Coordinates of C-alpha atoms and ligand atoms in Angstrom, one line a residue:
X16 CA -26.0 -15.3 -26.4
X17 CA -22.9 -15.2 -28.5
X18 CA -19.7 -14.6 -26.4
X19 CA -16.0 -14.4 -27.1
X20 CA -14.5 -17.3 -29.0
X21 CA -12.6 -18.5 -25.8
X22 CA -15.8 -18.6 -23.7
X23 CA -15.8 -22.4 -23.7
X24 CA -12.2 -22.8 -22.5
X25 CA -8.7 -23.0 -23.9
X26 CA -6.0 -25.6 -23.6
X27 CA -2.9 -24.4 -21.9
X28 CA -0.2 -25.2 -19.4
X29 CA 2.8 -23.2 -18.8
X30 CA 6.1 -25.1 -19.6
X31 CA 8.9 -25.3 -17.2
X32 CA 12.3 -23.8 -18.2
X33 CA 10.7 -21.8 -21.0
X34 CA 10.5 -18.1 -20.1
X35 CA 9.9 -17.2 -23.7
X36 CA 7.3 -14.8 -22.7
X37 CA 9.6 -12.8 -20.5
X38 CA 12.7 -13.1 -22.8
X39 CA 11.6 -10.5 -25.4
X40 CA 13.9 -7.5 -25.8
X41 CA 11.7 -4.3 -25.6
X42 CA 8.8 -6.1 -23.8
X43 CA 6.8 -3.9 -21.6
X44 CA 5.1 -4.8 -18.2
X45 CA 2.8 -2.3 -17.1
X46 CA 2.5 -2.1 -13.2
X47 CA -0.6 -1.8 -11.2
X48 CA -0.4 -0.1 -7.7
X49 CA -1.1 -3.4 -6.1
X50 CA 1.9 -4.8 -7.9
X51 CA 4.2 -1.8 -6.7
X52 CA 3.1 -2.2 -3.3
X53 CA 3.6 -6.0 -3.2
X54 CA 7.0 -6.0 -5.0
X55 CA 8.4 -3.1 -3.0
X56 CA 7.4 -4.9 0.1
X57 CA 9.2 -8.0 -1.1
X58 CA 12.2 -6.2 -1.8
X59 CA 12.3 -4.3 1.7
X60 CA 11.9 -1.0 0.1
X61 CA 9.3 1.8 0.2
X62 CA 7.3 2.1 -3.0
X63 CA 8.9 5.4 -4.3
X64 CA 12.4 3.9 -3.7
X65 CA 11.5 0.9 -5.5
X66 CA 10.0 2.7 -8.4
X67 CA 12.9 4.8 -8.6
X68 CA 15.4 1.7 -8.8
X69 CA 13.3 -0.9 -10.7
X70 CA 10.8 0.9 -12.8
X71 CA 10.7 3.5 -15.4
X72 CA 7.8 5.5 -17.2
X73 CA 6.6 5.2 -20.6
X74 CA 6.1 8.2 -23.1
X75 CA 2.8 8.8 -21.4
X76 CA 4.0 8.6 -17.8
X77 CA 2.8 5.1 -16.9
X78 CA 5.1 3.0 -14.7
X79 CA 6.5 -0.1 -16.2
X80 CA 9.4 -2.6 -15.1
X81 CA 12.8 -1.7 -16.1
X82 CA 14.7 -3.9 -18.7
X83 CA 18.4 -4.5 -18.7
X84 CA 20.5 -1.9 -20.8
X85 CA 22.5 -4.9 -22.3
X86 CA 19.8 -6.7 -24.1
X87 CA 16.5 -5.0 -23.4
X88 CA 15.2 -7.9 -21.5
X89 CA 13.3 -7.7 -18.1
X90 CA 15.7 -7.1 -15.3
X91 CA 14.0 -10.0 -13.3
X92 CA 14.8 -12.9 -15.8
X93 CA 18.0 -14.7 -14.4
X94 CA 20.4 -16.6 -16.3
X95 CA 18.3 -19.8 -16.0
X96 CA 15.4 -18.1 -17.7
X97 CA 13.6 -18.0 -14.3
X98 CA 11.8 -15.0 -12.9
X99 CA 13.6 -14.0 -9.7
X100 CA 10.5 -12.4 -8.3
X101 CA 8.0 -15.1 -9.3
X102 CA 6.0 -15.3 -6.2
X103 CA 5.2 -11.6 -6.3
X104 CA 5.5 -11.1 -10.1
X105 CA 3.2 -8.2 -11.7
X106 CA -0.4 -9.3 -12.3
X107 CA 0.2 -8.7 -16.2
X108 CA 2.9 -11.3 -16.1
X109 CA 0.7 -13.8 -14.4
X110 CA -2.1 -13.0 -16.7
X111 CA 0.0 -13.9 -19.8
X112 CA -1.1 -15.4 -22.4
X113 CA -4.6 -14.3 -21.6
X114 CA -4.1 -10.6 -22.5
X115 CA -7.1 -8.9 -24.4
X116 CA -4.9 -8.3 -27.5
X117 CA -3.8 -12.0 -27.8
X118 CA -7.4 -13.1 -27.4
X119 CA -8.8 -10.5 -29.7
X120 CA -9.4 -12.9 -32.5
X121 CA -8.3 -16.3 -33.6
X122 CA -5.6 -14.6 -35.7
X123 CA -4.3 -12.9 -32.7
X124 CA -4.2 -16.2 -30.8
X125 CA -2.4 -18.1 -33.6
X126 CA 0.3 -15.5 -33.4
X127 CA 0.5 -15.8 -29.6
X128 CA 0.6 -19.6 -30.2
X129 CA 3.9 -19.2 -32.2
X130 CA 5.5 -17.4 -29.1
X131 CA 4.0 -19.7 -26.2
X132 CA 4.6 -23.4 -26.5
X133 CA 2.2 -23.7 -23.5
X134 CA -0.9 -23.2 -25.7
X135 CA -2.3 -26.7 -26.8
X136 CA 0.8 -28.4 -25.2
X137 CA 0.6 -32.0 -24.7
X138 CA 0.1 -31.6 -21.0
X139 CA -2.3 -28.7 -21.5
X140 CA -5.4 -28.5 -19.2
X141 CA -8.6 -26.8 -20.2
X142 CA -8.8 -23.3 -18.7
X143 CA -12.3 -22.3 -18.5
X144 CA -13.7 -19.1 -19.7
X145 CA -14.4 -17.7 -16.3
X146 CA -10.8 -18.1 -15.3
X147 CA -9.7 -16.6 -18.6
X148 CA -12.1 -13.7 -18.2
X149 CA -10.3 -12.9 -14.9
X150 CA -6.9 -12.8 -16.5
X151 CA -8.3 -10.6 -19.1
X152 CA -9.6 -8.2 -16.4
X153 CA -6.5 -8.3 -14.5
X154 CA -4.4 -7.4 -17.8
X155 CA -6.7 -4.6 -18.7
X156 CA -6.4 -3.1 -15.0
X157 CA -2.7 -3.3 -15.1
X158 CA -2.4 -1.6 -18.6
X159 CA -4.3 1.6 -17.2
X160 CA -1.5 1.6 -14.8
X161 CA -0.6 4.7 -12.6
X162 CA 1.6 7.8 -13.1
X163 CA 2.3 8.9 -9.7
X164 CA 2.7 7.7 -6.1
X165 CA 0.4 7.6 -4.3
X166 CA -1.7 6.9 -7.2
X167 CA -4.0 9.8 -8.3
X168 CA -7.6 9.2 -9.0
X169 CA -7.6 11.8 -11.7
X170 CA -8.3 11.4 -15.3
X171 CA -4.9 10.3 -16.3
X172 CA -4.9 7.4 -14.0
X173 CA -8.3 5.9 -15.1
Ligands
LIG20 S1 5.9 -18.6 -23.3 FE1 4.1 -19.6 -22.4 S2 4.8 -21.7 -21.8 FE2 6.6 -20.2 -22.0 S3 6.8 -19.4 -19.8 FE3 5.5 -18.0 -21.0 S4 3.4 -18.6 -20.5 FE4 4.9 -20.4 -20.0

């Protein structure tokens, strides 16, 4: 049976000191309810307090991470291009570059490769199709997001 082009695996290794995927003005990171719980706990805050401080909502009400007003880049990218909440980072960040939109076809993947030097890097490892599928699922779950706390199970949070 025919599956996605990436089912046989894709070569990738995230490059240290890179941070290019986070260093994009206007980038959007959708938050899942688990992200909100985990990061708020890490910051020693209740979820609503943390959402109020470090998140904003999109035009349709989903919660996303805030960006810096000065340059539009994620508030968690430090001056050394490192994520300052790396151990608890949102699952959508963990899932990059394995987002559905990037993997949609070879053309989208080529465009992703221009932004991500980890794809086909010299030290890249073959990431198997099952692992990629888990990341795609994770990205999709995060993109659905949530619009209130505690998250509602109504139509708009599906
Ligand atoms: S752009 Fe690619 S290689 Fe660079 S930090 Fe992001 S995932 Fe890693």
